[in-house]
XYZ file of C-alpha atoms in Angstrom:
593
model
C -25.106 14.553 10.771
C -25.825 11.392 9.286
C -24.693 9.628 12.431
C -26.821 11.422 14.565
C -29.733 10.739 11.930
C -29.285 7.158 12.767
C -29.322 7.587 16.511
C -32.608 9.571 16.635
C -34.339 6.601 14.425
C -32.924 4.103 16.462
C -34.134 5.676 19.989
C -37.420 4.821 18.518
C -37.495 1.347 17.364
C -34.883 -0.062 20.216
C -36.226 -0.148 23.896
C -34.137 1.831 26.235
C -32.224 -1.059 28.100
C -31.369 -3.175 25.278
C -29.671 0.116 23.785
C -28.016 0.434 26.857
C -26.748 -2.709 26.539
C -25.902 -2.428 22.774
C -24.163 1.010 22.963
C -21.840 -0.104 26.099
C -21.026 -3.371 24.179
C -19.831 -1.366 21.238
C -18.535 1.067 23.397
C -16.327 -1.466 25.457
C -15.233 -4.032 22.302
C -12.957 -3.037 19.616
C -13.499 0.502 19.648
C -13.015 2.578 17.009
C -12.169 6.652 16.340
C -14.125 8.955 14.781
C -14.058 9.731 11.039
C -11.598 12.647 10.920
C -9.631 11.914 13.846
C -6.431 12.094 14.764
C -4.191 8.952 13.849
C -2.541 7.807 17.038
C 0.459 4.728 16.808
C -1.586 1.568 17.952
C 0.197 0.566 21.652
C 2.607 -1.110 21.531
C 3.885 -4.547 23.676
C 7.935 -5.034 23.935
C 10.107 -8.093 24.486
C 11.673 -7.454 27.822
C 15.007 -9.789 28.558
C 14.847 -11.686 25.273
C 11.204 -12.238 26.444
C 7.627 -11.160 24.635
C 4.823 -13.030 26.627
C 1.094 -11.252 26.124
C -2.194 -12.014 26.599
C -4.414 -11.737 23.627
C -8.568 -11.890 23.289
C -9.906 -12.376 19.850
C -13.110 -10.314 19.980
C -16.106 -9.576 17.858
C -18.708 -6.972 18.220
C -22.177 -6.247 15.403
C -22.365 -3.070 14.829
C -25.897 -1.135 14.231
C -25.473 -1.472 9.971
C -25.057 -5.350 10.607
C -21.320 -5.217 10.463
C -19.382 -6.848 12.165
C -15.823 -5.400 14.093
C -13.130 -7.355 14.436
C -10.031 -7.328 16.791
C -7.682 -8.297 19.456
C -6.598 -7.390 23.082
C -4.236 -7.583 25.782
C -4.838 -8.170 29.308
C -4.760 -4.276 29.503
C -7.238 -3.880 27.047
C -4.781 -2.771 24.332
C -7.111 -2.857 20.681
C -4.546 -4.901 18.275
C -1.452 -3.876 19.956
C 1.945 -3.723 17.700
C 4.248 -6.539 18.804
C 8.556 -5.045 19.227
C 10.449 -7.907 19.270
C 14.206 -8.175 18.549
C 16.121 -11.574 16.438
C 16.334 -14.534 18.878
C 13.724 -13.527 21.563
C 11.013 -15.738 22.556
C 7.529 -14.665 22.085
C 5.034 -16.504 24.444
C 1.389 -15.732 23.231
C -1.945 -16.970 25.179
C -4.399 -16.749 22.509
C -8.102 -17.029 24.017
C -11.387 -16.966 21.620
C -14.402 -14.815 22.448
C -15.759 -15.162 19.053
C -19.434 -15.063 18.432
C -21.997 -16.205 16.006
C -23.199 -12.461 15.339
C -24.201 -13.068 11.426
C -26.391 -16.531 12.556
C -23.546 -18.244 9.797
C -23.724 -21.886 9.126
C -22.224 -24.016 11.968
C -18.961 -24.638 12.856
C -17.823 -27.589 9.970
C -14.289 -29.246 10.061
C -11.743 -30.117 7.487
C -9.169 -33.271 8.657
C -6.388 -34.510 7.679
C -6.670 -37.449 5.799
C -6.221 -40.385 8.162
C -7.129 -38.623 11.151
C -10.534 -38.705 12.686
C -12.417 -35.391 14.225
C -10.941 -34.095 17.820
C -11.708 -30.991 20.048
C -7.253 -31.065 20.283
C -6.322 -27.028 18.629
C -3.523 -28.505 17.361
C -4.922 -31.186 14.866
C -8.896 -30.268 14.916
C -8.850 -28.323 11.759
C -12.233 -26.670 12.411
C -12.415 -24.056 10.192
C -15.821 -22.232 11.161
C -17.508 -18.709 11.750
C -15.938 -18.731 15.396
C -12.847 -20.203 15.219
C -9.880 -18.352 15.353
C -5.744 -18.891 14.606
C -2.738 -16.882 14.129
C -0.653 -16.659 11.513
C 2.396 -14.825 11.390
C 2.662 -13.150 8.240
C 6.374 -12.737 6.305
C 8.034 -14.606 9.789
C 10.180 -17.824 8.907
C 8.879 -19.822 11.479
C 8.011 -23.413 11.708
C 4.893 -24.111 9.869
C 3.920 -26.354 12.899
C 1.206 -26.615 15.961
C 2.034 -23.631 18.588
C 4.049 -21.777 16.054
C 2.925 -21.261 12.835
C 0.777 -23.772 11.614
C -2.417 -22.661 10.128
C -3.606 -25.957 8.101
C -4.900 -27.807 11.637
C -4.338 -25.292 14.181
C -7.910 -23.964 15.583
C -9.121 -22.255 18.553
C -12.464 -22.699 19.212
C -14.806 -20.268 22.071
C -14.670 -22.518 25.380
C -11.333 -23.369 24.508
C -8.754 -22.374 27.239
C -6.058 -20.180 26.350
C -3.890 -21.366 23.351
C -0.035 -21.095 23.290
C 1.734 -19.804 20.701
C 5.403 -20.202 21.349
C 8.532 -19.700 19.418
C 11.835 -17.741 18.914
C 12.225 -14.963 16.132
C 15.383 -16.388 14.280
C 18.625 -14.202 14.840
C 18.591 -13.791 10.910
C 15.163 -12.347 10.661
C 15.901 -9.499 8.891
C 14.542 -6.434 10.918
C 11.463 -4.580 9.735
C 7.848 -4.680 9.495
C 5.919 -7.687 9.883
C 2.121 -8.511 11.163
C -0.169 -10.974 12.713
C -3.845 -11.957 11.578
C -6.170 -15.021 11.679
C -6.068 -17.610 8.996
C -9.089 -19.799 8.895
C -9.353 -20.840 5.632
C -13.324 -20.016 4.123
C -13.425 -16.801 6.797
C -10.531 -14.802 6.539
C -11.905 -12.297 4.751
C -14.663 -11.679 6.932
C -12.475 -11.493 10.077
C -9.989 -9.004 8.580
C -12.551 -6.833 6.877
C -13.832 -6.571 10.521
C -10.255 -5.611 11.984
C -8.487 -8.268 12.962
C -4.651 -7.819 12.241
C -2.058 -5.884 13.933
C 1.799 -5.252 13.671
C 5.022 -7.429 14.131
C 7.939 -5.278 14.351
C 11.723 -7.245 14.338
C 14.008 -4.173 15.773
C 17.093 -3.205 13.816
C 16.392 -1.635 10.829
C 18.639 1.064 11.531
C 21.423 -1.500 12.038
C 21.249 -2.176 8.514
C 19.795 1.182 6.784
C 21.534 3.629 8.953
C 20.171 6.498 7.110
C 17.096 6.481 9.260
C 19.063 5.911 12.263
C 17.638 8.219 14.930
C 14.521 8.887 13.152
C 11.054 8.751 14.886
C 8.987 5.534 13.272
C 5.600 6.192 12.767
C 3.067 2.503 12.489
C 0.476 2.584 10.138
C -2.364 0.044 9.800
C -4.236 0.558 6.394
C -7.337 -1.384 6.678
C -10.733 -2.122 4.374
C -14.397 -2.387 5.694
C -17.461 -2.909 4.041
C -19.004 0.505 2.779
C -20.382 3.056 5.457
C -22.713 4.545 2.896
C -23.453 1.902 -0.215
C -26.368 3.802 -1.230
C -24.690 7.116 -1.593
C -24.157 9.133 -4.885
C -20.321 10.149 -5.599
C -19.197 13.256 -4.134
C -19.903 16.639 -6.247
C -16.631 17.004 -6.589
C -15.651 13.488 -8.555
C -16.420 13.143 -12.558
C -20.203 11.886 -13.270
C -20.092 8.639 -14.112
C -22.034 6.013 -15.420
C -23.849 3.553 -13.927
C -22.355 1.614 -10.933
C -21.117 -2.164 -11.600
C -21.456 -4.139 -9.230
C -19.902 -7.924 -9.507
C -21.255 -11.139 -8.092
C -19.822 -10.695 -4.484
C -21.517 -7.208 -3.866
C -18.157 -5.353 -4.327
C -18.358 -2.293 -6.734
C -16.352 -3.569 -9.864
C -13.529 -1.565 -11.612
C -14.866 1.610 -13.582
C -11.111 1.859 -15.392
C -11.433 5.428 -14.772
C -9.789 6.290 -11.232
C -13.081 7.266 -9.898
C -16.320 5.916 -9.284
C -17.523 4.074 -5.429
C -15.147 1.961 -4.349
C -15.351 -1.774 -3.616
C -14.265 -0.507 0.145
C -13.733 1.530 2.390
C -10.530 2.287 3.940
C -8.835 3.202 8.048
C -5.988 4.399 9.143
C -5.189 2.828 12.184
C -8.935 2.551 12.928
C -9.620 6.203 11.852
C -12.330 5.590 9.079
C -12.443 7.196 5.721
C -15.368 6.515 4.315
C -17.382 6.633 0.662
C -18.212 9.309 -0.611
C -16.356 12.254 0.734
C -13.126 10.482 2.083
C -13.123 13.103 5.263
C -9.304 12.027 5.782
C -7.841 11.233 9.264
C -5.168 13.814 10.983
C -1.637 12.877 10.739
C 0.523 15.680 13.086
C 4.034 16.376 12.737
C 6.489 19.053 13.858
C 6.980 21.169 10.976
C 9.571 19.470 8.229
C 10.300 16.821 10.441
C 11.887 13.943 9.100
C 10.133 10.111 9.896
C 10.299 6.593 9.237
C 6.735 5.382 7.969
C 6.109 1.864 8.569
C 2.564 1.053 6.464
C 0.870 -2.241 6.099
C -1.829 -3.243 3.793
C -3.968 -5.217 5.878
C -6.332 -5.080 3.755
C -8.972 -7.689 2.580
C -9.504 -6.820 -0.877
C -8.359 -3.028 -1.621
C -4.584 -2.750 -3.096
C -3.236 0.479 -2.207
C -0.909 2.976 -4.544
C 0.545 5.584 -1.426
C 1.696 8.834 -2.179
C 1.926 11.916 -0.126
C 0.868 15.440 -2.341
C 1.319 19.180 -1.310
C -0.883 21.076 -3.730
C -0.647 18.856 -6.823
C 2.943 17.935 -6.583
C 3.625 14.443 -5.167
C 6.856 14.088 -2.814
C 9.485 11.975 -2.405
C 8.978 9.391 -0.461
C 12.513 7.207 0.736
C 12.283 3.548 0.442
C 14.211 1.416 3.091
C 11.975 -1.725 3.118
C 9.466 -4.160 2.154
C 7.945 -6.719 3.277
C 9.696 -6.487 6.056
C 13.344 -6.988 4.825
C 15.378 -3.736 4.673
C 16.685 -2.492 0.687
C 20.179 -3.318 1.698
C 21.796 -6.454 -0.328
C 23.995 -4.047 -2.539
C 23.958 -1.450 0.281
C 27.029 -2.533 2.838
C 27.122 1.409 3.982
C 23.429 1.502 4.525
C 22.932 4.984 3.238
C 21.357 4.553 -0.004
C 17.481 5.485 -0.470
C 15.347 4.288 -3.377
C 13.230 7.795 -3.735
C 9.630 6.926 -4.926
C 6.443 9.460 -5.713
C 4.341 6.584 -5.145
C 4.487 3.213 -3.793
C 2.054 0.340 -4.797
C 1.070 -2.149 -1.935
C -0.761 -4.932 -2.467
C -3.009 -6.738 -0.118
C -0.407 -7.729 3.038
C 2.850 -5.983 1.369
C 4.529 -3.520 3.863
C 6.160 -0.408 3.223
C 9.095 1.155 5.121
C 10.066 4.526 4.045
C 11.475 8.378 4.785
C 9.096 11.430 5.323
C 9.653 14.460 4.974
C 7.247 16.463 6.833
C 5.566 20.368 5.258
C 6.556 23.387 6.409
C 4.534 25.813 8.799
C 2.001 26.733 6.629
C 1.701 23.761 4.562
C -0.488 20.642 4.508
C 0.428 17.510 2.694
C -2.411 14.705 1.917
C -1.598 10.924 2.458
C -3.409 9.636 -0.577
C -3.747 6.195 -2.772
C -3.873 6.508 -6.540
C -6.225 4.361 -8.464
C -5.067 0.714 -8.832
C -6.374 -0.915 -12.681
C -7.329 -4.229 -10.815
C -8.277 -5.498 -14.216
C -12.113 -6.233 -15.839
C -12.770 -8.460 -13.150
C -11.499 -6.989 -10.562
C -12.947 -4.351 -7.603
C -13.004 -0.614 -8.076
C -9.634 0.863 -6.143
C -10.348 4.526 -7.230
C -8.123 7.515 -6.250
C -9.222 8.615 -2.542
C -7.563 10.871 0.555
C -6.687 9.073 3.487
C -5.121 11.625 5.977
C -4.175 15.044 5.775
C -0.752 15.706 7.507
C -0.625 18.739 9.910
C 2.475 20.754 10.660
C 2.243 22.235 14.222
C 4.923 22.697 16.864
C 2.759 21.059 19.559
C 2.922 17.916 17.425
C 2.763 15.014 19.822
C 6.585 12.880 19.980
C 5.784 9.661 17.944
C 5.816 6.590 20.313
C 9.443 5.128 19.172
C 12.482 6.798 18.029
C 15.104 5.003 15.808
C 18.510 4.484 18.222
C 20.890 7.042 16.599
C 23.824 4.551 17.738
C 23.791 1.047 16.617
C 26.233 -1.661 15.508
C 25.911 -2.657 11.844
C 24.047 -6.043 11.550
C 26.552 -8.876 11.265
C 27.119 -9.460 7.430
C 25.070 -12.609 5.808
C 27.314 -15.297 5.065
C 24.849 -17.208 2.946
C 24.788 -16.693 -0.810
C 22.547 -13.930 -2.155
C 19.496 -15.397 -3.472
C 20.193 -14.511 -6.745
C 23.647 -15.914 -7.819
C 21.987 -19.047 -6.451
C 21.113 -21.470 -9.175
C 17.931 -22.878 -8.931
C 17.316 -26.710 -9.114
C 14.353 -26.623 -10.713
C 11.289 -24.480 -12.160
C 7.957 -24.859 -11.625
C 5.026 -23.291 -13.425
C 1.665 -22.152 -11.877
C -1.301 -20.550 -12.750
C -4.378 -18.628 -11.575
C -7.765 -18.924 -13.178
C -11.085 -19.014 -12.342
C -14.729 -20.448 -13.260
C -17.143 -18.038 -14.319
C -20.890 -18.094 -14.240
C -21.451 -15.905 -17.119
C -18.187 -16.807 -19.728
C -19.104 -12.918 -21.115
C -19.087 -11.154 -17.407
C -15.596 -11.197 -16.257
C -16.905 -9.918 -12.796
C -19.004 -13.700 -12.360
C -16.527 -15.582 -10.993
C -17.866 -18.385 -8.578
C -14.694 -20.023 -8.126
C -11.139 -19.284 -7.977
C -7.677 -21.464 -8.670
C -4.219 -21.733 -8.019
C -2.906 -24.637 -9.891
C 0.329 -26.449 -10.737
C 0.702 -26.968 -14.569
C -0.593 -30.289 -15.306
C -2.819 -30.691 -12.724
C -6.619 -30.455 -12.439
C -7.723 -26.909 -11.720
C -9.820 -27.587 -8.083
C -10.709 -25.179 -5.169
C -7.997 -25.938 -2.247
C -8.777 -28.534 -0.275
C -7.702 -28.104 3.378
C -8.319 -31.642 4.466
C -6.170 -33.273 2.010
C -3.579 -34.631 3.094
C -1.593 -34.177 -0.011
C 0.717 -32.030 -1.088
C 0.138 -29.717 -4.394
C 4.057 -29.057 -4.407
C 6.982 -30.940 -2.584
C 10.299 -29.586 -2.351
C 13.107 -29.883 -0.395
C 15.164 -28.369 2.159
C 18.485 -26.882 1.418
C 17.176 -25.981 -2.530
C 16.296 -23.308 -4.292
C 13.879 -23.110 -7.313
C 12.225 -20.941 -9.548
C 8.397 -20.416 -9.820
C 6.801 -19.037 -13.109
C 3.508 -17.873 -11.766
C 0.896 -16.819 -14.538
C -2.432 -15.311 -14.417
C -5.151 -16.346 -16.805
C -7.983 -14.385 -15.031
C -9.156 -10.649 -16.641
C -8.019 -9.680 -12.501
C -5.236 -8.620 -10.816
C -4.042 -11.210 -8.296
C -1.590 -10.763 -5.196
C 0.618 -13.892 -4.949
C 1.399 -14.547 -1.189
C 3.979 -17.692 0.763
C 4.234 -18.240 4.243
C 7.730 -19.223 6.302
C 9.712 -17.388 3.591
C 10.776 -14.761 0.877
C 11.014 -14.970 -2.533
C 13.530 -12.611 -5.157
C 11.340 -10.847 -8.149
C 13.677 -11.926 -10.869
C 11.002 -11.390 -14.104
C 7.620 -9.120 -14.104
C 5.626 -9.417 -17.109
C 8.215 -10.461 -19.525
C 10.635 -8.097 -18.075
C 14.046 -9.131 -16.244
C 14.616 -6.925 -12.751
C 17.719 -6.597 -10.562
C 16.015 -6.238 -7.443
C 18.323 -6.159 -4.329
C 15.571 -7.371 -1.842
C 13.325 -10.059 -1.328
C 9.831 -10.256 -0.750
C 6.523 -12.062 0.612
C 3.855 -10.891 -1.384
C 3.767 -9.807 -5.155
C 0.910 -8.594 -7.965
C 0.650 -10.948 -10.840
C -1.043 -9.002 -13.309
C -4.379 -9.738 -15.294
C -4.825 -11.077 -18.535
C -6.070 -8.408 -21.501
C -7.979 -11.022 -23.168
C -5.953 -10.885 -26.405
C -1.996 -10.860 -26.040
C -0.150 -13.795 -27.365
C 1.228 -14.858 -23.818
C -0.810 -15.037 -20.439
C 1.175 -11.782 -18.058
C 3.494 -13.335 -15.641
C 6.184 -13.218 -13.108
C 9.331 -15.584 -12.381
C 10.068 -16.099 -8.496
C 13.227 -17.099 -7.301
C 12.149 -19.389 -3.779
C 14.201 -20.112 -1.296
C 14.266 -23.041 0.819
C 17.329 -23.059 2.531
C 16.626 -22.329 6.238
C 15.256 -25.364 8.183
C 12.443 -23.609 9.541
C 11.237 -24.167 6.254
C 10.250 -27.493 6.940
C 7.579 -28.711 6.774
C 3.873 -28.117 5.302
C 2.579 -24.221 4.206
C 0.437 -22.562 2.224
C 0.307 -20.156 -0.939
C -2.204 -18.124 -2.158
C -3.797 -15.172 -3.359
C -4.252 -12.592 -0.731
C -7.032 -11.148 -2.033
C -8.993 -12.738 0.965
C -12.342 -13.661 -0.837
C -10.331 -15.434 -3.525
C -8.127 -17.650 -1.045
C -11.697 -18.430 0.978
C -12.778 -18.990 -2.019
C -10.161 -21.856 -3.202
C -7.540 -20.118 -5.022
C -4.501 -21.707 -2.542
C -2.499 -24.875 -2.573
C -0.006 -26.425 -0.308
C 3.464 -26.945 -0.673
C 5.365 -29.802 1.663
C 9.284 -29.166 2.541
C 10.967 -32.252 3.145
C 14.363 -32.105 5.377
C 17.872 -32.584 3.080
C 19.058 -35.600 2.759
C 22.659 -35.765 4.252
C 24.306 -38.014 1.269
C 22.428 -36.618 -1.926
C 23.417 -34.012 -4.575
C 20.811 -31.593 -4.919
C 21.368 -30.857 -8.671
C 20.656 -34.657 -9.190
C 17.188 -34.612 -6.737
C 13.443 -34.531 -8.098
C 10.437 -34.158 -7.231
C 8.212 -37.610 -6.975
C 4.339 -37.002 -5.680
C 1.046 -38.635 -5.927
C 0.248 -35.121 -6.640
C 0.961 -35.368 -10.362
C 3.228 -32.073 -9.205
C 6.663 -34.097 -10.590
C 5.584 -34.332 -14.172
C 6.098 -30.080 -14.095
C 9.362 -30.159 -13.087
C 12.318 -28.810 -15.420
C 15.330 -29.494 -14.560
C 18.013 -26.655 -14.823
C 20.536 -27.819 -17.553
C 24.064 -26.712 -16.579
C-alpha cells in the first residue's frame, strides 16, 4: 500500500512523459524484486575450456526516494551474474563504465602516485571519483597489479572503452566462495550500498569436503541499502524503546538492546527486507532436503549473525567454509562438519554450510541475531530475512555438487601455523572524534602502524605503511582503540586467527576478513587479535591494501598499504628486516629462537 501511495502522488507532480521515461529507466537498469519475493540464484556465467571471458556494464540508476541502485551486467543483460570458475582457468573480463553523476557529487578529483603526473591511462590514472569504477577481486591471490588486481591506480572512467581484466585463478586457490565489487577508495560505500557486488565461485569444494558431495548449492547475496522507511515507528510487535540515536553519518546508532531501527536495511539476492516489518523473502525447498548454502556479506556497513529457527528452536547449521577456503586442514577424509546454531559474518566474510531443509508442514525463518557493534557503532538489531518453504514443486536449485570427484591433490607447503613467523608487527584502529563524550562523532577514522602518526590513508602516496617480503611469514597484533566494532580485511591473501581477545584458538582454516572487537572504555588492555600472514606465494608481490571493511570507515581513511618485495635468492630470512622511510621498521620484533 505504501508503494502505491507513492505512485498516486507522483502521477501528480511528474508530467506524463518524463515518468515514462523514469519508470522504463528503472524498469530496464538494475532491476530489483519485490519485497516478499521469491529468492532466485543470481545467473550464473561458467568457464568453458579453461576459459571465462564476459562482458560486464557497471550501471547506475536514481531511484524515486533519491537512492541510488547499483550493479553490473553481461552482454545478456544478466544483473550481477555469479562468476564459476575452476583453479588455473583464465578469466578474460571487458569491464565498460556507464556510471552517472545522479547525486550532482563533487567532480571527478585524482590521487597520483608520487612522481607521476595526471593521465587519462586506467592503469596509472588513479581517479578516484563519483563515476569511476574498478574491480577488485575479493579473497583471490592474484597479482595486485594493472589488469588484474590492482585497485591503488587502476580506474575506469565513463567514455572509457572497455577495460581488460585478465588473469588465471591459481591451481592452489582453494575452492569456495569468493566475490567481485568496485574499490574506489572515498566511494565504495556508496556503490555497494547501491548493489554493486556479485559472486566468485572456484569449483571443488566437494573435492576437498566430500560430505556435501552431490548436494544442490544454493548462492546467497546478503546486501544493505539505505532505509526504505526512515521515518517509520518500530513494528507493534518489537519492545518500545526509547528515543532513536542517530550518529554523525545518519546511520541509526546501537540501542545495546537487539531491537530498535536499524542502521540498514537488508536483500537477499535483491529481494528487499525492509524497516519496520522485515516482510522476509521466500526461500523454497523440497521438503527436508539437504543443501549447500553459500552466503556472502556484501554488505556496506551491517554485520550479520545467520541462523535458521523453526518455532523458537535454532538448527544446526554444517560449516564447510569461510572465506572461501574449505574447513579441511585437519580433515584428510573430508567428512567432518563444524555444526553451528549461528554463524557471525562480518562485512565481506563468506559462509559455506549444510541445510537441512523442514518437513511438510513446517516453515523455518532465515534470520540474523543482533550484532553489539559497540557504543559507537550502527544498530544491527535482530530481524527476519526469508522464510523457507517446504513444497514438492520446489524449483531444482541452479547447480548440484558432482557426487563423484577426485580428492584435491594434498598441499605440500607447510600449514600456516607450524610456520614460524619472522617478525610481529603491531597495529591499531582509532579514530578522531568531534565530541570526545559522543562515541558516535567520529569524523575520522585510522589504521596505523605502532609508532607512526595516526593519518587518514593517503592513496597518492607513494609510500608504503608496511614492507615485507616474499617467501616470509609474520605475525600481526591488530588492536582496536575505538568504543566500535571493526572488520579487519587484506587483499591477495589469507591470514590464520591464532589469538582473539586475549584468547589462543586452534583454528584449522584461514581467512580474509576478521572482527576486531571494540574497546569498553575501562579494561586494562585495548581488545585484540594476533594474525598469522602469509606471504609465501609470489602473487603476493607487490603493493595492496588493508582495511576496515566497514565501507564508510575505509572511505573514510581507516586503510594503509603494505608493499611485498620479491625474496632475495642468497639471504636468510630469519636474519632479514624491515628498512622504510615509513618509520614502519622501528615496530618490528624480531622472533627470538
Amino acid at each position: 500500500m505504501q508503494k502505491l501511495r507513492w505512485f498516486i502522488v507522483a502521477l501528480s507532480i511528474v508530467p506524463c512523459c518524463q515518468l515514462s521515461k523514469a519508470q522504463s529507466k528503472l524498469n530496464n537498469v538494475c532491476p530489483r524484486p519485490d519485497q516478499g519475493s521469491v529468492v532466485h540464484d543470481p545467473e550464473e556465467l561458467r568457464s568453458q575450456n579453461g576459459v571465462l571471458e564476459a562482458d560486464l556494464t557497471a550501471h547506475n540508476v536514481a531511484e524515486p526516494d533519491g537512492a541510488t541502485r547499483y550493479c553490473y551486467s553481461d552482454a545478456a543483460g544478466r544483473e550481477s551474474p555469479t562468476l564459476r570458475v575452476n583453479p588455473g582457468d583464465l578469466v578474460i573480463l571487458h569491464l565498460k563504465n556507464e556510471l552517472t553523476n545522479l547525486g550532482g557529487a563533487k567532480t571527478a578529483h585524482a590521487h597520483h602516485a608520487a612522481g607521476t603526473k595526471p593521465d587519462n591511462d586506467p592503469c596509472s590514472s588513479g581517479i578516484m571519483s563519483p563515476v569511476s569504477t574498478n574491480l577488485h577481486f575479493h579473497g583471490l591471490t592474484i597479482p595486485p597489479v594493472c589488469h588484474q588486481d590492482d585497485v591503488m591506480k587502476t580506474s575506469v572512467q565513463p567514455g572509457d572503452a572497455p577495460f581488460e581484466y585478465r588473469f588465471h585463478i591459481p591451481e592452489n586457490e582453494p575452492p569456495g566462495l569468493y566475490w567481485y565489487h568496485p574499490h574506489i577508495h572515498g566511494f565504495g560505500k556508496e556503490q555497494l550500498l547501491g548493489g554493486a557486488s556479485g559472486a566468485l565461485i572456484v569449483e571443488g569444494i566437494e573435492r576437498a569436503k566430500k560430505v556435501v558431495a552431490g548436494l544442490p548449492e544454493r548462492v546467497f547475496i546478503i546486501r544493505d541499502q539505505d532505509l526504505v522507511h526512515p521515518n517509520a515507528p518500530p513494528a507493534k510487535s518489537e519492545p518500545v524503546m526509547g528515543k532513536f540515536l542517530v550518529d554523525r553519518d545518519g546511520d541509526a546508532a546501537n540501542t545495546g538492546t537487539g531491537f530498535g531501527k536499524p542502521a540498514k536495511d537488508l536483500s537477499i539476492n535483491y529481494v528487499p527486507v525492509p524497516y519496520p516489518d522485515y516482510s522476509p523473502a521466500t526461500i523454497e525447498m523440497k521438503p527436508g532436503e539437504k543443501q549447500l548454502w553459500r552466503v556472502l556479506n556484501a554488505s556496506a556497513i551491517t554485520y550479520l549473525n545467520l541462523a535458521v529457527i523453526v518455532g523458537r528452536t535454532p538448527q544446526p547449521l554444517g560449516l564447510v567454509g569461510m572465506d572461501g577456503v574449505p574447513m579441511s586442514h585437519n580433515d584428510p577424509q573430508g567428512d567432518v562438519v563444524a555444526w553451528q546454531t549461528h554463524l557471525g559474518v562480518p562485512p565481506g566474510a563468506r559462509v559455506e554450510f549444510i541445510v537441512n531443509g523442514p518437513a511438510a508442514g513446517e516453515t523455518a525463518l532465515l534470520v540474523t541475531r543482533t550484532v553489539d557493534t559497540g557504543p559507537g557503532g550502527e544498530n544491527d538489531p535482530n530481524r527476519m530475512l526469508a522464510k523457507i518453504v517446504p513444497s514438492a514443486n520446489a524449483p531444482e536449485p541452479r547447480s548440484t555438487l558432482s557426487s563423484s570427484s577426485e580428492p584435491l591433490v594434498p598441499m605440500n607447503e607447510t600449514w600456516l601455523g607450524s610456520v614460524a613467523p619472522v617478525r610481529v608487527r603491531h597495529l591499531y584502529f582509532s579514530e578522531k572524534l568531534a565530541d570526545p563524550n559522543d562515541p558516535t562523532s567520529a569524523v575520522e577514522f585510522y589504521l596505523t602502524v605502532e609508532g607512526q602518526e595516526p593519518k587518514m590513508f593517503d592513496m597518492s602516496s607513494g609510500v608504503p605503511d608496511i614492507v615485507a617480503e616474499q617467501g616470509t611469514v609474520e605475525d600481526w597484533i591488530v588492536e582496536n582503540r575505538t568504543s566500535e566494532l571493526h572488520d579487519f580485511h587484506i587483499h591477495q591473501l589469507h591470514f590464520l586467527l591464532l589469538e582473539y581477545a586475549g584468547r589462543p584458538l586452534n583454528e584449522d582454516f584461514v581467512r580474509d576478513t576478521v572482527n576486531v572487537p571494540y574497546f569498553d572504555g575501562h579494561s586494562l588492555a585495548y581488545p585484540s587479535v594476533r594474525l598469522r600472514m602469509d606471504f609465501r606465494d609470489p602473487n603476493t608481490v607487490g603493493t595492496f591494501l588493508y582495511h576496515c571493511h566497514i565501507l564508510e570507515h575505509e572511505d573514510k581513511g581507516m586503510m594503509g598499504s603494505i608493499r611485498v618485495n620479491p625474496a632475495p635468492s642468497n639471504t636468510h630470512s630469519a636474519d632479514r628486516r624491515d628498512e622504510t622511510s615509513s618509520g614502519s621498521a622501528r615496530q618490528i620484533h624480531p622472533v627470538k629462537n
